[in-house]
């Protein structure tokens, strides 16, 4: 028996990339005024830090999908 694999993995993208593309497609299909409201919610940002032997490293800002996971 083989292990089931999700289609986004088969396409060679991460889950975050898949969700981003899917949500962008849905936002693009919306009509006004829902489209304008959804586009304002598209932006995101968070801080990421690498932990090594129980010590938190330098925080870096992640504000674009291409820098997720790097």
PDB file of C-alpha atoms in Angstrom:
ATOM      1  CA  UNK A   1       0.000   0.000   0.000  1.00  0.00           C
ATOM      2  CA  UNK A   2       1.371   3.409  -0.907  1.00  0.00           C
ATOM      3  CA  UNK A   3       1.292   6.478   1.272  1.00  0.00           C
ATOM      4  CA  UNK A   4      -1.279   9.007   0.070  1.00  0.00           C
ATOM      5  CA  UNK A   5       0.206  12.295  -1.106  1.00  0.00           C
ATOM      6  CA  UNK A   6      -1.654  15.553  -1.396  1.00  0.00           C
ATOM      7  CA  UNK A   7      -1.949  17.073  -4.844  1.00  0.00           C
ATOM      8  CA  UNK A   8      -0.096  20.255  -3.871  1.00  0.00           C
ATOM      9  CA  UNK A   9       2.924  18.139  -2.920  1.00  0.00           C
ATOM     10  CA  UNK A  10       2.721  16.366  -6.268  1.00  0.00           C
ATOM     11  CA  UNK A  11       2.700  19.787  -7.948  1.00  0.00           C
ATOM     12  CA  UNK A  12       5.961  20.629  -6.153  1.00  0.00           C
ATOM     13  CA  UNK A  13       4.689  23.463  -3.947  1.00  0.00           C
ATOM     14  CA  UNK A  14       4.488  23.883  -0.209  1.00  0.00           C
ATOM     15  CA  UNK A  15       1.164  24.116   1.593  1.00  0.00           C
ATOM     16  CA  UNK A  16       1.714  27.833   2.218  1.00  0.00           C
ATOM     17  CA  UNK A  17       2.336  28.430  -1.491  1.00  0.00           C
ATOM     18  CA  UNK A  18      -0.769  26.403  -2.407  1.00  0.00           C
ATOM     19  CA  UNK A  19      -2.998  28.331   0.004  1.00  0.00           C
ATOM     20  CA  UNK A  20      -1.607  31.641  -1.217  1.00  0.00           C
ATOM     21  CA  UNK A  21      -2.286  30.805  -4.872  1.00  0.00           C
ATOM     22  CA  UNK A  22      -5.771  29.493  -4.092  1.00  0.00           C
ATOM     23  CA  UNK A  23      -6.739  32.536  -2.039  1.00  0.00           C
ATOM     24  CA  UNK A  24      -5.355  34.910  -4.696  1.00  0.00           C
ATOM     25  CA  UNK A  25      -7.468  33.150  -7.315  1.00  0.00           C
ATOM     26  CA  UNK A  26     -10.594  33.464  -5.175  1.00  0.00           C
ATOM     27  CA  UNK A  27      -9.907  37.159  -4.509  1.00  0.00           C
ATOM     28  CA  UNK A  28      -9.443  37.809  -8.230  1.00  0.00           C
ATOM     29  CA  UNK A  29     -12.808  36.181  -8.996  1.00  0.00           C
ATOM     30  CA  UNK A  30     -14.732  38.358  -6.532  1.00  0.00           C
ATOM     31  CA  UNK A  31     -16.829  41.323  -7.648  1.00  0.00           C
ATOM     32  CA  UNK A  32     -16.739  44.779  -6.084  1.00  0.00           C
ATOM     33  CA  UNK A  33     -17.025  45.755  -3.209  1.00  0.00           C
ATOM     34  CA  UNK A  34     -16.049  42.334  -1.831  1.00  0.00           C
ATOM     35  CA  UNK A  35     -12.926  42.305  -4.024  1.00  0.00           C
ATOM     36  CA  UNK A  36     -11.544  45.543  -2.541  1.00  0.00           C
ATOM     37  CA  UNK A  37     -12.151  44.344   0.997  1.00  0.00           C
ATOM     38  CA  UNK A  38     -10.494  40.968   0.323  1.00  0.00           C
ATOM     39  CA  UNK A  39      -7.454  42.581  -1.304  1.00  0.00           C
ATOM     40  CA  UNK A  40      -6.771  44.627   1.843  1.00  0.00           C
ATOM     41  CA  UNK A  41      -6.547  41.362   3.817  1.00  0.00           C
ATOM     42  CA  UNK A  42      -3.980  39.875   1.430  1.00  0.00           C
ATOM     43  CA  UNK A  43      -0.887  41.414   3.048  1.00  0.00           C
ATOM     44  CA  UNK A  44       0.875  39.548   5.851  1.00  0.00           C
ATOM     45  CA  UNK A  45       4.016  39.831   7.937  1.00  0.00           C
ATOM     46  CA  UNK A  46       5.560  38.021  10.879  1.00  0.00           C
ATOM     47  CA  UNK A  47       8.877  37.654  12.659  1.00  0.00           C
ATOM     48  CA  UNK A  48      10.834  34.412  12.445  1.00  0.00           C
ATOM     49  CA  UNK A  49      13.748  33.270  14.595  1.00  0.00           C
ATOM     50  CA  UNK A  50      16.005  30.210  14.513  1.00  0.00           C
ATOM     51  CA  UNK A  51      16.438  28.442  17.852  1.00  0.00           C
ATOM     52  CA  UNK A  52      19.722  26.626  18.548  1.00  0.00           C
ATOM     53  CA  UNK A  53      20.392  24.721  21.777  1.00  0.00           C
ATOM     54  CA  UNK A  54      17.607  26.564  23.566  1.00  0.00           C
ATOM     55  CA  UNK A  55      18.769  30.045  22.572  1.00  0.00           C
ATOM     56  CA  UNK A  56      16.734  32.236  20.258  1.00  0.00           C
ATOM     57  CA  UNK A  57      18.663  33.650  17.335  1.00  0.00           C
ATOM     58  CA  UNK A  58      18.155  36.922  15.519  1.00  0.00           C
ATOM     59  CA  UNK A  59      14.611  37.720  14.425  1.00  0.00           C
ATOM     60  CA  UNK A  60      13.974  38.325  10.744  1.00  0.00           C
ATOM     61  CA  UNK A  61      10.891  39.873   9.196  1.00  0.00           C
ATOM     62  CA  UNK A  62       8.973  37.707   6.728  1.00  0.00           C
ATOM     63  CA  UNK A  63       6.657  39.816   4.600  1.00  0.00           C
ATOM     64  CA  UNK A  64       6.635  38.019   1.261  1.00  0.00           C
ATOM     65  CA  UNK A  65       5.682  34.493   0.303  1.00  0.00           C
ATOM     66  CA  UNK A  66       8.968  33.913  -1.535  1.00  0.00           C
ATOM     67  CA  UNK A  67      10.905  34.323   1.735  1.00  0.00           C
ATOM     68  CA  UNK A  68       8.806  31.797   3.689  1.00  0.00           C
ATOM     69  CA  UNK A  69      10.852  28.814   4.830  1.00  0.00           C
ATOM     70  CA  UNK A  70      14.255  30.342   4.051  1.00  0.00           C
TER      71      UNK A  70
END
